[in-house]
mmCIF file of C-alpha atoms and ligand atoms in Angstrom:
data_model
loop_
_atom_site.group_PDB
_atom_site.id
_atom_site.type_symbol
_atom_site.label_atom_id
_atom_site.label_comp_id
_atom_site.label_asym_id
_atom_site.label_seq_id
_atom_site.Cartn_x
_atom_site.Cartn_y
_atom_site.Cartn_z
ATOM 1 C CA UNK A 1 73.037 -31.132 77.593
ATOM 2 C CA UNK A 2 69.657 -29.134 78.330
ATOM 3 C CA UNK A 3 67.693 -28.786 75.887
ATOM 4 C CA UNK A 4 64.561 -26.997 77.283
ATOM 5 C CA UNK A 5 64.651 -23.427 78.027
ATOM 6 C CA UNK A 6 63.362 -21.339 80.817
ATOM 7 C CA UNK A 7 60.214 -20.315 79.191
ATOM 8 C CA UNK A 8 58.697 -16.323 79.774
ATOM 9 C CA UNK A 9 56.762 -16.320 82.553
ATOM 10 C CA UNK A 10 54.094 -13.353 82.604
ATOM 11 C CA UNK A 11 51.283 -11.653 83.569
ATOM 12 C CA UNK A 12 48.403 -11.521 81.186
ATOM 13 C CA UNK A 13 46.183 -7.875 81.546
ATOM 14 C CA UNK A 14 43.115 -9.789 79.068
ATOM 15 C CA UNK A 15 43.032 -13.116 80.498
ATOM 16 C CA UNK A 16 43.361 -11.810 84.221
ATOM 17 C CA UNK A 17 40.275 -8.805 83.457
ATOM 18 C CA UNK A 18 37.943 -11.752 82.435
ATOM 19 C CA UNK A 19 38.960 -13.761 84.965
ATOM 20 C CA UNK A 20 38.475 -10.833 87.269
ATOM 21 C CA UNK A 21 41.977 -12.705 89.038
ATOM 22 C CA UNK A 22 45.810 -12.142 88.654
ATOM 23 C CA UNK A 23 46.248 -14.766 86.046
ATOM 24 C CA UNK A 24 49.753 -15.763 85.024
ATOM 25 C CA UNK A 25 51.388 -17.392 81.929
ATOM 26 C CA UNK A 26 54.130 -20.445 82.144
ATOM 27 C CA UNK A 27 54.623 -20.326 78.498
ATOM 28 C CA UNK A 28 55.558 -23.438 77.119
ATOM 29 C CA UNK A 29 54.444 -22.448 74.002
ATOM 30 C CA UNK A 30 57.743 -20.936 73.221
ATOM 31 C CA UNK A 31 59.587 -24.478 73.946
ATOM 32 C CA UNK A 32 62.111 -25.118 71.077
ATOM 33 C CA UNK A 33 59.412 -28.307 69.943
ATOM 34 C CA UNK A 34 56.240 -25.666 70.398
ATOM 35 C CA UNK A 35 55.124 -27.631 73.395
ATOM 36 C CA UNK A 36 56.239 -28.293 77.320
ATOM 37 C CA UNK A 37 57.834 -32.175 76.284
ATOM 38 C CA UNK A 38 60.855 -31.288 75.835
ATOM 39 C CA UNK A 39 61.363 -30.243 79.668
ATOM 40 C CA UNK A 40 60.579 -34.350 80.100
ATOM 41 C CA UNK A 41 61.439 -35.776 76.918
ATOM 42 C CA UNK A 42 64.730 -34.215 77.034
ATOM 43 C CA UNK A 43 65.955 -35.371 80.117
ATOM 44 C CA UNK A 44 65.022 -39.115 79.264
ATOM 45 C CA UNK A 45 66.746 -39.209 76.507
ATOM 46 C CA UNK A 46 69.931 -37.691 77.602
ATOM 47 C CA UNK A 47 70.044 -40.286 80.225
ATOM 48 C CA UNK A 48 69.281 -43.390 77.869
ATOM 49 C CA UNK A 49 71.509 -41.932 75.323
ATOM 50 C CA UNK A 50 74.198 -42.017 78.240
ATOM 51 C CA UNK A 51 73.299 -45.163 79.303
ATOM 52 C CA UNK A 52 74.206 -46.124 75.266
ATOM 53 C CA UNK A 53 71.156 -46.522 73.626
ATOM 54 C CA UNK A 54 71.455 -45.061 70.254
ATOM 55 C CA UNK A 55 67.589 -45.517 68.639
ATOM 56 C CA UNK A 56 64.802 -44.545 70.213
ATOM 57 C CA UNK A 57 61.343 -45.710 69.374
ATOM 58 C CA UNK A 58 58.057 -43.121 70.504
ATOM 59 C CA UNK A 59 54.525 -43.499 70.100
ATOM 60 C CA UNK A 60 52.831 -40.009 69.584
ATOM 61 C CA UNK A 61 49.738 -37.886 69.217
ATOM 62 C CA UNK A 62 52.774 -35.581 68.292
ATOM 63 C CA UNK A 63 54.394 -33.333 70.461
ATOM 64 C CA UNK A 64 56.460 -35.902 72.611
ATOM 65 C CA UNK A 65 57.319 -37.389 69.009
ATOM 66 C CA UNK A 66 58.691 -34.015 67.724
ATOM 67 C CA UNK A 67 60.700 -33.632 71.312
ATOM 68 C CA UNK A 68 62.307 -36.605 70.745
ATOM 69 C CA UNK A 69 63.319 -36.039 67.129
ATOM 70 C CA UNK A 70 64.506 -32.791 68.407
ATOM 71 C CA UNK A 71 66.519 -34.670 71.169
ATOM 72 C CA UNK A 72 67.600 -37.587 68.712
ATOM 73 C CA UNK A 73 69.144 -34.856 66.569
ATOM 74 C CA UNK A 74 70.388 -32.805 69.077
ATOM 75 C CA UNK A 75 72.370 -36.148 70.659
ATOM 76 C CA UNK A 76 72.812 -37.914 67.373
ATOM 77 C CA UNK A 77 70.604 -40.837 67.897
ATOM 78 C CA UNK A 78 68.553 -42.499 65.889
ATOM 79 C CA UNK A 79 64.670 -41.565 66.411
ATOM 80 C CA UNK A 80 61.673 -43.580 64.967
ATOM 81 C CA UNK A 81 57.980 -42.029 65.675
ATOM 82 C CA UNK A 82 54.866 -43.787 65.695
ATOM 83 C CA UNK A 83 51.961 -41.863 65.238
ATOM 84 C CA UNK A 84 48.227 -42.196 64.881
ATOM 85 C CA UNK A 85 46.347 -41.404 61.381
ATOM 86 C CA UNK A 86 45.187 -38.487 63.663
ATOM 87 C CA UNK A 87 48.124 -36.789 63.544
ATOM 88 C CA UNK A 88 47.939 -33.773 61.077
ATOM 89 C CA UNK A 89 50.239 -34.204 58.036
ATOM 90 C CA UNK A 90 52.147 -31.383 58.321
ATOM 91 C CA UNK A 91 53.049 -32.350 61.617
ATOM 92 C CA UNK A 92 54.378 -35.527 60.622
ATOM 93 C CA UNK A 93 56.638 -33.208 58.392
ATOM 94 C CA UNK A 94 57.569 -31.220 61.318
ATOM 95 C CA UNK A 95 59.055 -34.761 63.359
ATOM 96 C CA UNK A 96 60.690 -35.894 59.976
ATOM 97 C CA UNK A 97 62.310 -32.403 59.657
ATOM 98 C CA UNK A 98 63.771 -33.174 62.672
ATOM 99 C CA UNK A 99 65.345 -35.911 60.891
ATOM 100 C CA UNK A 100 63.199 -38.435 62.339
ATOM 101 C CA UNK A 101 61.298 -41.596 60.396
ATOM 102 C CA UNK A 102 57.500 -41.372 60.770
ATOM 103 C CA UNK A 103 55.272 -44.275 60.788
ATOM 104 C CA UNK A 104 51.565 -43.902 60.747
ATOM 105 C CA UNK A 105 49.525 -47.102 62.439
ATOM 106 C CA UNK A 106 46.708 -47.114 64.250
ATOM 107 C CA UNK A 107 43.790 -44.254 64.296
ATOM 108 C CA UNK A 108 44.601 -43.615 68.393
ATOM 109 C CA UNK A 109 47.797 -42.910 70.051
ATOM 110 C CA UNK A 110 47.064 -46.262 71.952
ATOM 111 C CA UNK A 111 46.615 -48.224 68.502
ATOM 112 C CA UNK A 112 50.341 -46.545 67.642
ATOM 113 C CA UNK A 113 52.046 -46.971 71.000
ATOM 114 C CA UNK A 114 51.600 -50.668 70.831
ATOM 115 C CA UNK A 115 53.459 -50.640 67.327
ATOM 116 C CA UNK A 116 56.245 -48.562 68.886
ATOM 117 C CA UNK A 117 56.301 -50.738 71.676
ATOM 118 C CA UNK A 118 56.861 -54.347 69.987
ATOM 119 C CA UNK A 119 59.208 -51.996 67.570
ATOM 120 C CA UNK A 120 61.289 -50.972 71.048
ATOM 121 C CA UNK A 121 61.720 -54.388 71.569
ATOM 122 C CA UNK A 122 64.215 -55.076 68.661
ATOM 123 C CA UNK A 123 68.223 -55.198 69.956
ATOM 124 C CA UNK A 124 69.205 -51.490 70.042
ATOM 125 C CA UNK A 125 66.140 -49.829 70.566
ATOM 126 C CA UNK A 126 64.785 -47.708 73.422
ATOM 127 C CA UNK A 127 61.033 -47.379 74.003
ATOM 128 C CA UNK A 128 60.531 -43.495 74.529
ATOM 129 C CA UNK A 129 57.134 -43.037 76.157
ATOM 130 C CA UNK A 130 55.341 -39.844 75.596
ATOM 131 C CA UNK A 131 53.968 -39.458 79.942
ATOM 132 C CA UNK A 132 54.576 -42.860 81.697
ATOM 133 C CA UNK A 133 58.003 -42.435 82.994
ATOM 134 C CA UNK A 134 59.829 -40.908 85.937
ATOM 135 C CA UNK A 135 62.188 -39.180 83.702
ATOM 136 C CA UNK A 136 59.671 -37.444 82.486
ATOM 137 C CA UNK A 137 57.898 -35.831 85.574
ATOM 138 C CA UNK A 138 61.489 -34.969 86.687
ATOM 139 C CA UNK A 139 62.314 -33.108 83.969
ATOM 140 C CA UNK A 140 58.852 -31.464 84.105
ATOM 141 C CA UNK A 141 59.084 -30.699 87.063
ATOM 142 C CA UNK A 142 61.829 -27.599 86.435
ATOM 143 C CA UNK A 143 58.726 -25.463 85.417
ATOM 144 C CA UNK A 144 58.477 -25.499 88.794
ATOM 145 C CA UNK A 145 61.864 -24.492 89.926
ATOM 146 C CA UNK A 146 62.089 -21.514 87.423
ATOM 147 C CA UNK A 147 58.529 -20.145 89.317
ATOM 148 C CA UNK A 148 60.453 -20.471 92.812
ATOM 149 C CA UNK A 149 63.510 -18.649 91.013
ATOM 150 C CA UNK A 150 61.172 -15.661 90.379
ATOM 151 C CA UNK A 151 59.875 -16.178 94.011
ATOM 152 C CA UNK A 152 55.947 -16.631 92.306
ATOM 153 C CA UNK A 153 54.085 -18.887 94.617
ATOM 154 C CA UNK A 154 50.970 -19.651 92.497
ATOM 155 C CA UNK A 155 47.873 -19.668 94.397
ATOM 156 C CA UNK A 156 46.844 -22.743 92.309
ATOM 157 C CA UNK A 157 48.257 -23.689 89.063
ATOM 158 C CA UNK A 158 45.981 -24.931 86.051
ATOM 159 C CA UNK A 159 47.617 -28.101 83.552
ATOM 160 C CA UNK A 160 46.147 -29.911 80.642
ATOM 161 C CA UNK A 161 45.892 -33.548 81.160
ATOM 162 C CA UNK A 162 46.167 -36.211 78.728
ATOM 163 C CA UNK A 163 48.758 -39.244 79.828
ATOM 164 C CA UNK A 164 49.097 -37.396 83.017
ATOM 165 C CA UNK A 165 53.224 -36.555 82.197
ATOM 166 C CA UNK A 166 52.617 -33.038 82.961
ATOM 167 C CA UNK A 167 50.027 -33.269 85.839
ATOM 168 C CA UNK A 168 52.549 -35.325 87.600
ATOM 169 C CA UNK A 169 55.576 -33.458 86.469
ATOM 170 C CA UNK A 170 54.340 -30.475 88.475
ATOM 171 C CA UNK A 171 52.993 -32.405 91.332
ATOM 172 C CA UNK A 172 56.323 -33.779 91.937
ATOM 173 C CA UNK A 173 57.756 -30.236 91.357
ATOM 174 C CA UNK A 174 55.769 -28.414 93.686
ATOM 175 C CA UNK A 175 56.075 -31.476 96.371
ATOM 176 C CA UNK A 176 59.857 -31.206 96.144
ATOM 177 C CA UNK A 177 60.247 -27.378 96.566
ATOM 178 C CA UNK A 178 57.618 -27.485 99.595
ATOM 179 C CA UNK A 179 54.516 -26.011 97.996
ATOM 180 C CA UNK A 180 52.621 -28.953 98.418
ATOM 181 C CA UNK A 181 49.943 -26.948 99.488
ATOM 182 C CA UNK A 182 49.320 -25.255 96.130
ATOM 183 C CA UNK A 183 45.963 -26.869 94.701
ATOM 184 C CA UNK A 184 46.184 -28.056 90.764
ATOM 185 C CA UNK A 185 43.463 -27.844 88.488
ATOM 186 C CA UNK A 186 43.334 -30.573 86.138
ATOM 187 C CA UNK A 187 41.850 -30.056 82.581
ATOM 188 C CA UNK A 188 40.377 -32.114 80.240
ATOM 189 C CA UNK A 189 37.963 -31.968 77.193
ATOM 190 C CA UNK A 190 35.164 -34.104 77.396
ATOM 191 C CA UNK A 191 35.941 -36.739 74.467
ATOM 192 C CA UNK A 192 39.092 -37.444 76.430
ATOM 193 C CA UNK A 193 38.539 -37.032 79.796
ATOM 194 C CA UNK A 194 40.494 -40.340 81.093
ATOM 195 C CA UNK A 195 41.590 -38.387 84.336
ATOM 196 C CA UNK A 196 38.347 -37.722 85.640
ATOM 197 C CA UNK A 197 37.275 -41.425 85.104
ATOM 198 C CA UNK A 198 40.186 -42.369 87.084
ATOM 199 C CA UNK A 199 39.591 -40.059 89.746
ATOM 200 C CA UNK A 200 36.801 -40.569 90.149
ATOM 201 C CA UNK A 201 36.875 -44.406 90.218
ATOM 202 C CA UNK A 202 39.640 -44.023 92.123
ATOM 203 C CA UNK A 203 41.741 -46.394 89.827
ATOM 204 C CA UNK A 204 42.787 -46.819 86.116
ATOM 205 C CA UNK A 205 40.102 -46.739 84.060
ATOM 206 C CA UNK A 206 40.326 -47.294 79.856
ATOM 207 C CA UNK A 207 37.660 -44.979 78.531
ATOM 208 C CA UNK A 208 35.964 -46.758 75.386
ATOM 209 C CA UNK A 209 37.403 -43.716 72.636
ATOM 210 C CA UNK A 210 38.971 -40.295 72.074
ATOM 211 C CA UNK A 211 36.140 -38.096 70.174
ATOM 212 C CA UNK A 212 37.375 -34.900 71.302
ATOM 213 C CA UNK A 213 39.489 -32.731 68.915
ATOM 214 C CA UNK A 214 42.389 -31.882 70.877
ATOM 215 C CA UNK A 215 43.968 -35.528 69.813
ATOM 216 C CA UNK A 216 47.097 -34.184 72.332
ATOM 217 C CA UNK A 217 44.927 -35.346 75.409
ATOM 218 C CA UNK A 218 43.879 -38.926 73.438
ATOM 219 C CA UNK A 219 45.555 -41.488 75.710
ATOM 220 C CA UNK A 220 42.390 -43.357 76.631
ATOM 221 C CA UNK A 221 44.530 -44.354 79.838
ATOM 222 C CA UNK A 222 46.666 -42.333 82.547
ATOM 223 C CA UNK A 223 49.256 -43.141 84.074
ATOM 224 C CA UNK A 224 49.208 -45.223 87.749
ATOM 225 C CA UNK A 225 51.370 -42.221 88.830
ATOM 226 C CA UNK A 226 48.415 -40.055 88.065
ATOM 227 C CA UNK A 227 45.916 -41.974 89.886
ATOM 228 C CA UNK A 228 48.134 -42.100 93.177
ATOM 229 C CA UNK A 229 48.783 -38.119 93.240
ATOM 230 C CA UNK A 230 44.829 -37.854 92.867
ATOM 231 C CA UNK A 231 44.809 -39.441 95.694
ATOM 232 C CA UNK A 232 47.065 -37.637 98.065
ATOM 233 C CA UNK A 233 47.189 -34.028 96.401
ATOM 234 C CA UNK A 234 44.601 -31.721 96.161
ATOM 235 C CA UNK A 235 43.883 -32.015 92.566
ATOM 236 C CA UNK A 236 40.499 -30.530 90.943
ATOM 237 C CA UNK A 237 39.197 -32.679 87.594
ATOM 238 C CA UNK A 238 37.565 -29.807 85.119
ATOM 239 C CA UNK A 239 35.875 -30.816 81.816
ATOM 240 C CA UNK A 240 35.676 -28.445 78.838
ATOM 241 C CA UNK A 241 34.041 -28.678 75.465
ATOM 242 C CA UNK A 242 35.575 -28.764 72.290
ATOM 243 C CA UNK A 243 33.738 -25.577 71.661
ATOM 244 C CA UNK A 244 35.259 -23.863 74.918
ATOM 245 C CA UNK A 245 38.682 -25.405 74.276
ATOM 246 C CA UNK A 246 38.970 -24.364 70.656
ATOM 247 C CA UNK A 247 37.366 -20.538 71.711
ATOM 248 C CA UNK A 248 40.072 -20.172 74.278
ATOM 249 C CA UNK A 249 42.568 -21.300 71.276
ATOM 250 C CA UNK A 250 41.213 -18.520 69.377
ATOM 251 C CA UNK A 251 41.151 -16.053 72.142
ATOM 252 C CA UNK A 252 44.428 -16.739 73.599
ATOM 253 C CA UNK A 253 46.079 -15.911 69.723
ATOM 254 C CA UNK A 254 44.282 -12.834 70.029
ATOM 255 C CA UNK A 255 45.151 -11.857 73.484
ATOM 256 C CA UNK A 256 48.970 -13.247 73.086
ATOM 257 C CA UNK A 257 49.505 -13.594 69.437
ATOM 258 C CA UNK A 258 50.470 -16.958 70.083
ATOM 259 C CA UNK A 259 48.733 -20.241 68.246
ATOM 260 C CA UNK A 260 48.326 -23.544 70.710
ATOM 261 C CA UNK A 261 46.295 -26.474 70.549
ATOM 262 C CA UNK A 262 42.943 -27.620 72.057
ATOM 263 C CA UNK A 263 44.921 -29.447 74.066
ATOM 264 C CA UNK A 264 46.336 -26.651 75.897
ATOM 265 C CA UNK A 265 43.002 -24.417 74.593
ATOM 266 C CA UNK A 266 41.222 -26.814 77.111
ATOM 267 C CA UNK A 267 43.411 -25.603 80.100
ATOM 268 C CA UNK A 268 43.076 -21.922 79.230
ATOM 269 C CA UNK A 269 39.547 -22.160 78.812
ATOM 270 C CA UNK A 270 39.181 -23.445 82.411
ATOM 271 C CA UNK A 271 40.486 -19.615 82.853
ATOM 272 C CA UNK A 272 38.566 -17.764 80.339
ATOM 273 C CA UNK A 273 35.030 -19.715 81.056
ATOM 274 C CA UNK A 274 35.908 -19.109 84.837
ATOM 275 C CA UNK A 275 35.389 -23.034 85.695
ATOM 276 C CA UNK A 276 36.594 -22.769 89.155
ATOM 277 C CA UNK A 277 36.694 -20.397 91.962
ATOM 278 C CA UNK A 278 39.935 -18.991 92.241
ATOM 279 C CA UNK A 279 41.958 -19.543 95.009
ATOM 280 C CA UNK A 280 45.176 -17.475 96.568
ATOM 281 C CA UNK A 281 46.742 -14.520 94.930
ATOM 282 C CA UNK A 282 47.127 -15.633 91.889
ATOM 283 C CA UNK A 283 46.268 -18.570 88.796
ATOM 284 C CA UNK A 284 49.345 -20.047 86.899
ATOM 285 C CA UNK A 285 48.603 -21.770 83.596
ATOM 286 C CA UNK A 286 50.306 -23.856 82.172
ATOM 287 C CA UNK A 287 50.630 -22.782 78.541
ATOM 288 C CA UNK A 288 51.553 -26.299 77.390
ATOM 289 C CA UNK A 289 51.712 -25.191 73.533
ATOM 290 C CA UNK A 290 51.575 -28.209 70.697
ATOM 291 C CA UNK A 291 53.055 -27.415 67.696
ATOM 292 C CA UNK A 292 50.356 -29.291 65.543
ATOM 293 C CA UNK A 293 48.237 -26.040 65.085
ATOM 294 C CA UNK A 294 48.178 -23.515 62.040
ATOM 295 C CA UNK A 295 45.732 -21.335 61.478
ATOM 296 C CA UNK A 296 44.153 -23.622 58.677
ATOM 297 C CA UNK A 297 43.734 -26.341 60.905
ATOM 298 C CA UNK A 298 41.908 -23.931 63.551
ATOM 299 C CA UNK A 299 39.431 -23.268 60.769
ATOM 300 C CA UNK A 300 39.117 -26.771 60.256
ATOM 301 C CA UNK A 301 38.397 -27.355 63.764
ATOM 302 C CA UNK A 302 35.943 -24.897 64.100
ATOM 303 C CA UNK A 303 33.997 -26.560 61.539
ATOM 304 C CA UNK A 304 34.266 -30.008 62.811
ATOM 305 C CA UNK A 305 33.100 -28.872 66.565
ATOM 306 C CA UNK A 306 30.546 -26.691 64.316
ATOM 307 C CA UNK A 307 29.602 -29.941 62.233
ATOM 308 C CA UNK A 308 29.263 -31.952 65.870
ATOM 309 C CA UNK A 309 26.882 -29.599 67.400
HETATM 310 N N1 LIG B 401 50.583 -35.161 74.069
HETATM 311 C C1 LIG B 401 51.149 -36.514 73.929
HETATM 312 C C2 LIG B 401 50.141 -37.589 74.023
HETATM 313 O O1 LIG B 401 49.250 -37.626 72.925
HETATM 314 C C3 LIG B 401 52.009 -36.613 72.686
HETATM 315 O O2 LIG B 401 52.304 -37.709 72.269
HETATM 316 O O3 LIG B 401 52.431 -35.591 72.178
HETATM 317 N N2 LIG B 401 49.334 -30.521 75.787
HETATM 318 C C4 LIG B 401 49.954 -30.881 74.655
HETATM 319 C C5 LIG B 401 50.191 -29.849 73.611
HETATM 320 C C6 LIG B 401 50.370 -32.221 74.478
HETATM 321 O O4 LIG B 401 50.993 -32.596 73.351
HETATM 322 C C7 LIG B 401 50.089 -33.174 75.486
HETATM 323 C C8 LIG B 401 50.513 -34.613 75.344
HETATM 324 C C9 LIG B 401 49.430 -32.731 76.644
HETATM 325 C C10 LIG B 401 49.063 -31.394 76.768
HETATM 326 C C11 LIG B 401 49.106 -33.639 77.785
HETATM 327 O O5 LIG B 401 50.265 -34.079 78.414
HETATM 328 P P1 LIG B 401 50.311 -35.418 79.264
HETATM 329 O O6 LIG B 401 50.099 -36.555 78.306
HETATM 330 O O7 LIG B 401 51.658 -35.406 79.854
HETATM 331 O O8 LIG B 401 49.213 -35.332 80.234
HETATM 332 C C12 LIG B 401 48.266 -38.645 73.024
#
């Protein structure tokens, strides 16, 4: 069973006059779960679900946990989510509509994965990561394959990185269809910038806290996986503010009509703030999504990063 889609792929006129470059849109957005995870998410759990596990334990900022809800129900397994007292309450709603049980421990995703994790370790369960896991990046990677089905070699392609799931999902993706050559920029805000430490230590590095808003990049550590393709690919670390990142969030619904979250704001405002040089014919983004966003909680946002400044 698939249970991503192909998502739209287009042209935006706004984004690509300010960038004063043909940018285009992957958008994720428009997922079934709001958000890119399912590409990953879904493909893991079909195969432990085949394999005969029937509950599967996930520690989430939230998106992953609401794409494996959606794939519990979907399957008819069991789903437990772990999430962080971050984690909007509404959103929790959204993974228990799923038919999902929500636990709330911890005030990081880190604090929370380490309760899903001894959790997972009970007969019968299944640890579900939200980015560590080669399941993951393969099923990522098919945002790849549907560019080469509408023959769209980016000139570079621009992700959001928190865990580093996606990052390496489309790495592997554009490895395995022979555009290795296409450069990725990699965004981050600057409260959870855990890539760019790693890069540029050139190992794993734990950053001491998450104080950025967009709680959807707050995995204090990558993944290994992550560290190696910084290595060998041609990878660019960006850093965004909060301010930029929530802008671009604002922008983008204006532009698209379409609400995300910082932390795919962050990746779009590498666009609209015009972080990088552009490169080739043209700039995919990644339009990630998150389904924890309403238009309350932008307002709420914008006084928080307000508050901060
Ligand atoms: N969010 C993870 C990790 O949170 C989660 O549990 O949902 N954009 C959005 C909207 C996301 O939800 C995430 C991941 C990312 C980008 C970054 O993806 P990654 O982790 O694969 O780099 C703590």
């Amino acid at each position: 069973m698939v249970l991503h889609i192909n998502s739209p792929f287009i042209d935006s006129m706004s984004i690509s006059d300010i960038a004063g470059h043909p940018v285009w849109l992957k958008m994720d957005a428009l997922q079934p779960t709001g958000s890119f995870k399912i590409r990953g998410v879904g493909l893991m759990c079909q195969r432990a679900f085949d394999r005969g596990e029937k509950h599967f334990v996930c520690s989430s900022g939230g998106n992953a946990g609401h794409a494996v809800a959606f794939a519990g129900r979907k399957l008819g397994a069991r789903v437990t989510v772990i999430v962080p007292e971050t984690t909007p309450e509404f959103m929790r709603k959204k993974i228990a509509a799923q038919g999902a049980e929500v636990r709330v421990e911890g005030s990081v995703w880190d604090e929370a994965d380490q309760v899903a994790r001894a959790l997972a370790a009970e007969p019968g369960c299944c640890y579900a990561p939200p980015f560590d896991h080669p399941d993951l990046w393969e099923g990522h990677s098919t945002l790849v394959d549907e560019l080469v089905a509408v023959g769209h070699k980016p000139g570079s392609i621009v992700v959001a990185v928190g865990g580093g799931g996606l990052f390496c999902g489309v790495v592997e993706g554009l490895q395995r269809v022979g555009w290795g050559d296409v450069p990725v920029f990699a965004v981050e805000t600057e409260g959870a910038a855990s890539f760019a430490a790693a890069k540029e230590a050139g190992e794993l590095v734990t950053i001491p806290g998450i104080t950025s808003i967009a709680k959807s990049l707050g995995a204090r550590r990558v993944c290994q996986k992550a560290v190696e393709w910084a290595k060998s690919y041609p990878v660019t670390s960006l850093q965004v503010t909060d301010r930029q990142a929530l802008d671009a969030c604002l922008k983008f619904c204006d532009d698209h009509r379409i609400l995300v979250e910082p932390a795919c704001g962050a990746a779009l405002a590498a666009v609209y703030e015009k972080s990088f040089e552009a490169v080739g014919e043209s700039t995919v983004v990644v339009v990630c999504g998150g389904a924890a966003v309403t238009r309350a909680q932008l307002e709420t946002w914008d006084q928080m990063v307000e508050k901060a400044q």
